[in-house]
């Protein structure tokens, strides 16, 4: 084509149709057919990259790394003498839970980076998780719980972080965006495969959520003689919210992902289980015997065997074989 094309937009606020006016040939091209950089949302940076979900995921991973590397008790309470081993245990549990959320969302975001409909669905689940965290901050992270206004910077920081996450991820959600449809056979095709294992994970996490909030107290994870401090209780309150975020990821995977996506989730859970076992090695003397030491490695070993069996069984299944791609 040697003639210059004159491009004009038919709408002012959002690009719905692009008219290429070439002498003798006028063509209307929609964004889906032509400019694949355009996406819906309140904020539009003219890119198909799901930066909102990447921000959500990497922020969780960053927070978890800070929890792993920094002892928050003396940092948050420089004048307090109440810091104890229980703070370290709860901080490690919170770090691991946050890492779980960040890595799971990151893996699914990368897997669906070219599917606008699935990313938009994943954003709705992320917004629910961020909203739950904001509510928990409002009721569990206020300054009065920690003895004075000098602690309010923690509450304000958590509030700002939660609101930013809701705004950033919510910016992708718009009535004009494309939405992925739920799998019609979400509860079919169960067997020795990754879908069945994800359903099992979902049930276990739901039972754990009710157990952690109503049945089992935080001292269940602590060695005999250790007591909970203010900062331990503060971190424990967020653990249930992070577990709720994991439930949201599993629900999304079950209802909207294909077989390859199910494999990615199972592989991620396998890797994170090994990370969890390694994370508690240095603090096992502060934890109860039922959640550390040999019992921990036994549970991790069983989980790894189940994950490997689910991946192999799913790939060998003739009915599900067509849904897999090379991983």
Coordinates of C-alpha atoms in Angstrom, one line a residue:
X1 CA 0.0 0.0 0.0
X2 CA 1.6 3.3 -1.1
X3 CA -1.2 5.6 -0.3
X4 CA -1.4 7.2 3.1
X5 CA -4.4 6.1 5.3
X6 CA -6.4 8.7 7.2
X7 CA -7.5 7.3 10.5
X8 CA -10.4 8.8 12.5
X9 CA -12.1 7.5 15.6
X10 CA -15.9 7.4 15.6
X11 CA -16.2 7.9 19.4
X12 CA -14.5 10.4 21.7
X13 CA -14.2 8.5 25.0
X14 CA -13.4 4.9 23.9
X15 CA -12.3 3.3 20.7
X16 CA -15.3 1.2 19.4
X17 CA -14.6 1.4 15.7
X18 CA -11.7 2.6 13.6
X19 CA -12.4 3.9 10.1
X20 CA -9.6 3.6 7.7
X21 CA -10.4 6.0 4.9
X22 CA -8.3 5.1 1.8
X23 CA -9.4 6.7 -1.5
X24 CA -11.7 4.2 -3.1
X25 CA -11.7 1.8 -0.2
X26 CA -13.3 2.6 3.2
X27 CA -13.2 -0.1 5.8
X28 CA -14.4 -0.2 9.4
X29 CA -12.4 -2.4 11.8
X30 CA -13.4 -3.1 15.3
X31 CA -10.8 -3.3 18.1
X32 CA -11.1 -7.1 18.3
X33 CA -10.3 -7.4 14.5
X34 CA -7.6 -4.7 14.4
X35 CA -6.1 -2.8 17.2
X36 CA -5.5 -5.5 19.8
X37 CA -3.9 -3.0 22.2
X38 CA -7.3 -1.6 23.2
X39 CA -9.0 -3.0 26.3
X40 CA -12.0 -2.0 28.4
X41 CA -11.8 -0.5 31.8
X42 CA -11.9 2.8 33.7
X43 CA -8.1 3.2 33.2
X44 CA -6.9 2.4 29.7
X45 CA -3.2 2.4 28.9
X46 CA -3.7 1.1 25.4
X47 CA -2.2 -2.3 26.2
X48 CA -3.5 -5.8 26.4
X49 CA -1.0 -6.7 29.2
X50 CA -3.1 -7.5 32.3
X51 CA -1.0 -5.1 34.4
X52 CA -3.7 -4.9 37.1
X53 CA -3.4 -8.5 37.9
X54 CA 0.4 -8.5 37.7
X55 CA 0.3 -5.6 40.2
X56 CA -2.0 -7.5 42.5
X57 CA 0.2 -10.6 42.3
X58 CA 3.6 -9.0 42.7
X59 CA 2.4 -6.8 45.6
X60 CA 1.4 -9.9 47.5
X61 CA 4.7 -11.6 46.7
X62 CA 6.6 -8.4 47.8
X63 CA 4.7 -8.3 51.1
X64 CA 5.4 -12.0 51.7
X65 CA 9.2 -11.4 51.1
X66 CA 9.2 -8.5 53.6
X67 CA 7.5 -10.8 56.1
X68 CA 10.1 -13.4 55.5
X69 CA 13.1 -11.1 55.8
X70 CA 12.1 -8.5 58.5
X71 CA 11.1 -9.2 62.1
X72 CA 8.1 -7.0 62.3
X73 CA 7.6 -7.0 66.1
X74 CA 10.5 -4.8 67.1
X75 CA 10.0 -2.7 64.0
X76 CA 6.3 -2.1 64.6
X77 CA 6.7 -1.9 68.4
X78 CA 10.1 -0.4 69.2
X79 CA 9.2 0.4 72.8
X80 CA 7.5 -2.9 73.6
X81 CA 8.9 -5.8 75.5
X82 CA 6.1 -8.2 74.5
X83 CA 7.8 -9.6 71.4
X84 CA 8.1 -13.3 71.6
X85 CA 8.6 -16.5 69.5
X86 CA 4.9 -16.6 68.8
X87 CA 5.3 -13.4 66.7
X88 CA 7.8 -15.1 64.6
X89 CA 5.6 -18.2 64.0
X90 CA 2.6 -16.1 63.1
X91 CA 4.7 -13.9 60.9
X92 CA 6.0 -16.9 59.0
X93 CA 2.5 -18.3 58.6
X94 CA 1.2 -15.0 57.3
X95 CA 4.2 -14.7 54.9
X96 CA 3.5 -18.1 53.5
X97 CA -0.2 -17.5 53.1
X98 CA 0.5 -14.2 51.3
X99 CA 3.0 -15.9 49.0
X100 CA 0.4 -18.6 48.2
X101 CA -2.1 -15.9 47.1
X102 CA 0.5 -14.0 45.0
X103 CA 2.0 -17.0 43.2
X104 CA -1.4 -18.6 42.4
X105 CA -2.8 -15.3 40.9
X106 CA 0.5 -14.7 39.1
X107 CA 0.5 -18.2 37.5
X108 CA -3.1 -17.9 36.3
X109 CA -2.6 -14.4 35.1
X110 CA 0.4 -15.4 33.0
X111 CA -1.4 -18.5 31.7
X112 CA -4.4 -16.4 30.5
X113 CA -2.5 -13.2 29.5
X114 CA -3.9 -13.5 25.9
X115 CA -7.4 -14.2 27.1
X116 CA -9.1 -10.9 28.0
X117 CA -12.3 -12.7 29.1
X118 CA -10.6 -14.9 31.6
X119 CA -8.5 -12.1 32.9
X120 CA -11.6 -10.0 33.5
X121 CA -13.1 -12.9 35.4
X122 CA -10.0 -13.4 37.4
X123 CA -10.1 -9.7 38.3
X124 CA -13.5 -10.0 39.8
X125 CA -12.2 -12.7 42.2
X126 CA -9.2 -10.5 43.0
X127 CA -11.5 -7.6 43.8
X128 CA -13.5 -9.8 46.2
X129 CA -10.2 -10.8 47.9
X130 CA -9.0 -7.3 48.2
X131 CA -12.4 -6.2 49.5
X132 CA -12.3 -8.9 52.2
X133 CA -8.8 -7.8 53.2
X134 CA -10.0 -4.2 53.5
X135 CA -12.9 -5.2 55.7
X136 CA -10.5 -7.2 57.9
X137 CA -8.2 -4.2 58.2
X138 CA -11.2 -2.0 59.3
X139 CA -12.2 -4.4 62.0
X140 CA -8.9 -6.0 63.0
X141 CA -6.1 -3.5 62.2
X142 CA -7.2 -0.4 64.1
X143 CA -4.8 1.5 66.2
X144 CA -6.7 1.0 69.5
X145 CA -5.9 -2.7 69.3
X146 CA -2.2 -1.9 69.8
X147 CA -2.3 0.6 72.6
X148 CA -2.3 4.1 71.1
X149 CA -2.3 6.5 68.1
X150 CA 1.4 5.8 67.6
X151 CA 0.5 2.5 66.0
X152 CA -2.0 4.1 63.6
X153 CA 0.5 4.2 60.8
X154 CA 0.1 0.4 60.4
X155 CA -3.7 0.8 60.1
X156 CA -3.4 3.7 57.7
X157 CA -0.9 1.8 55.6
X158 CA -3.0 -1.3 55.4
X159 CA -6.1 0.8 54.5
X160 CA -4.3 2.6 51.7
X161 CA -2.8 -0.6 50.3
X162 CA -6.2 -2.3 50.3
X163 CA -8.0 0.6 48.6
X164 CA -5.3 0.8 46.0
X165 CA -5.6 -2.9 45.2
X166 CA -9.4 -2.5 44.8
X167 CA -9.0 0.5 42.6
X168 CA -6.2 -1.0 40.4
X169 CA -7.9 -4.4 39.9
X170 CA -11.3 -2.8 39.6
X171 CA -10.1 -0.6 36.8
X172 CA -10.1 -3.5 34.5
X173 CA -13.7 -4.4 35.2
X174 CA -16.2 -2.6 33.0
X175 CA -19.5 -3.4 31.4
X176 CA -18.0 -3.1 27.9
X177 CA -15.3 -5.8 28.6
X178 CA -15.3 -9.3 27.4
X179 CA -16.3 -12.0 29.9
X180 CA -15.4 -15.7 29.8
X181 CA -18.2 -18.1 30.2
X182 CA -18.1 -20.7 33.0
X183 CA -17.3 -24.3 32.0
X184 CA -20.5 -26.2 31.3
X185 CA -18.9 -29.4 32.6
X186 CA -17.3 -27.9 35.7
X187 CA -18.5 -30.7 37.9
X188 CA -18.1 -33.4 35.2
X189 CA -15.1 -35.4 34.1
X190 CA -13.9 -36.0 37.7
X191 CA -11.6 -38.8 38.4
X192 CA -7.8 -39.2 38.9
X193 CA -7.1 -35.8 37.4
X194 CA -6.2 -32.2 38.4
X195 CA -9.8 -31.0 38.4
X196 CA -10.8 -33.5 41.0
X197 CA -7.7 -32.6 43.1
X198 CA -8.6 -28.9 42.9
X199 CA -12.1 -29.7 44.1
X200 CA -10.6 -31.6 47.0
X201 CA -8.3 -28.6 47.8
X202 CA -11.3 -26.3 47.7
X203 CA -13.2 -28.5 50.2
X204 CA -10.2 -28.7 52.5
X205 CA -9.6 -25.0 52.4
X206 CA -13.3 -24.3 53.2
X207 CA -13.2 -26.6 56.2
X208 CA -9.9 -25.0 57.3
X209 CA -11.5 -21.5 57.0
X210 CA -14.4 -22.5 59.3
X211 CA -12.0 -24.3 61.6
X212 CA -9.5 -21.4 62.0
X213 CA -12.3 -18.9 62.7
X214 CA -14.5 -21.0 65.0
X215 CA -12.8 -24.1 66.2
X216 CA -9.0 -24.0 66.3
X217 CA -7.2 -21.1 68.0
X218 CA -3.8 -19.7 67.1
X219 CA -2.2 -21.5 70.0
X220 CA -2.8 -24.8 68.1
X221 CA 0.3 -23.9 66.0
X222 CA 2.5 -22.9 68.9
X223 CA 4.7 -25.0 71.1
X224 CA 3.7 -25.6 74.7
X225 CA 4.4 -22.6 76.9
X226 CA 4.2 -19.9 74.2
X227 CA 1.4 -17.3 74.4
X228 CA 0.0 -15.0 71.8
X229 CA 0.9 -11.3 71.8
X230 CA -0.8 -8.3 70.3
X231 CA 1.1 -8.4 67.1
X232 CA 0.6 -12.2 66.9
X233 CA -3.1 -11.7 67.1
X234 CA -3.0 -8.9 64.5
X235 CA -1.2 -11.2 62.0
X236 CA -3.4 -14.2 62.8
X237 CA -6.5 -12.2 62.0
X238 CA -5.3 -11.8 58.4
X239 CA -4.4 -15.5 57.9
X240 CA -8.1 -16.4 57.5
X241 CA -8.6 -13.6 55.0
X242 CA -5.6 -14.9 52.9
X243 CA -7.1 -18.4 53.1
X244 CA -10.3 -17.0 51.7
X245 CA -8.3 -15.5 48.8
X246 CA -6.9 -19.0 48.1
X247 CA -10.4 -20.4 48.0
X248 CA -11.4 -17.7 45.5
X249 CA -8.4 -18.7 43.2
X250 CA -9.5 -22.4 43.4
X251 CA -13.1 -21.5 42.6
X252 CA -12.0 -19.5 39.6
X253 CA -9.8 -22.3 38.4
X254 CA -12.5 -24.9 38.8
X255 CA -15.2 -23.0 36.9
X256 CA -13.2 -21.1 34.2
X257 CA -9.9 -22.9 33.6
X258 CA -9.2 -25.6 31.1
X259 CA -7.2 -28.8 31.8
X260 CA -3.9 -27.0 31.2
X261 CA -4.9 -24.3 33.7
X262 CA -5.8 -27.0 36.2
X263 CA -2.4 -28.6 35.8
X264 CA -0.7 -25.2 36.4
X265 CA -2.6 -24.8 39.6
X266 CA -1.8 -28.3 40.9
X267 CA 1.9 -27.8 40.0
X268 CA 1.9 -24.5 41.8
X269 CA 0.4 -26.0 44.9
X270 CA 3.0 -28.8 44.8
X271 CA 5.9 -26.3 44.6
X272 CA 4.4 -24.1 47.3
X273 CA 4.0 -27.1 49.6
X274 CA 7.7 -27.7 49.4
X275 CA 8.3 -24.0 50.1
X276 CA 6.1 -24.3 53.1
X277 CA 8.0 -27.2 54.5
X278 CA 11.3 -25.4 54.1
X279 CA 9.9 -22.2 55.6
X280 CA 9.2 -23.8 58.9
X281 CA 12.5 -25.6 59.4
X282 CA 14.2 -22.7 61.2
X283 CA 11.3 -22.1 63.6
X284 CA 10.1 -25.7 64.2
X285 CA 11.1 -25.5 67.9
X286 CA 8.5 -22.8 68.4
X287 CA 5.7 -24.8 66.7
X288 CA 3.6 -27.6 68.0
X289 CA 4.6 -31.1 67.0
X290 CA 1.4 -31.8 65.0
X291 CA 2.2 -29.0 62.5
X292 CA 6.0 -29.3 62.3
X293 CA 8.8 -31.8 62.1
X294 CA 8.1 -35.2 60.8
X295 CA 4.3 -34.7 60.7
X296 CA 4.8 -31.7 58.3
X297 CA 7.0 -33.7 56.0
X298 CA 4.6 -36.6 56.0
X299 CA 1.7 -34.3 55.0
X300 CA 3.8 -32.6 52.3
X301 CA 4.9 -36.0 50.9
X302 CA 1.3 -37.2 50.7
X303 CA 0.3 -34.0 48.9
X304 CA 3.1 -34.2 46.4
X305 CA 2.2 -37.8 45.6
X306 CA -1.4 -36.8 45.1
X307 CA -0.4 -33.9 42.8
X308 CA 1.9 -36.1 40.7
X309 CA -0.8 -38.8 40.4
X310 CA -3.4 -36.2 39.4
X311 CA -1.2 -34.8 36.6
X312 CA -0.2 -38.2 35.3
X313 CA -3.8 -39.6 35.6
X314 CA -5.2 -36.5 33.8
X315 CA -2.8 -36.8 30.9
X316 CA -3.4 -40.5 30.5
X317 CA -7.2 -40.1 30.5
X318 CA -8.5 -40.5 27.0
X319 CA -11.6 -38.3 27.7
X320 CA -9.5 -35.3 28.9
X321 CA -6.5 -35.8 26.7
X322 CA -7.7 -33.3 24.0
X323 CA -7.8 -30.5 26.5
X324 CA -4.1 -30.6 27.4
X325 CA -1.3 -28.9 25.7
X326 CA 2.4 -29.3 26.2
X327 CA 3.5 -27.8 29.5

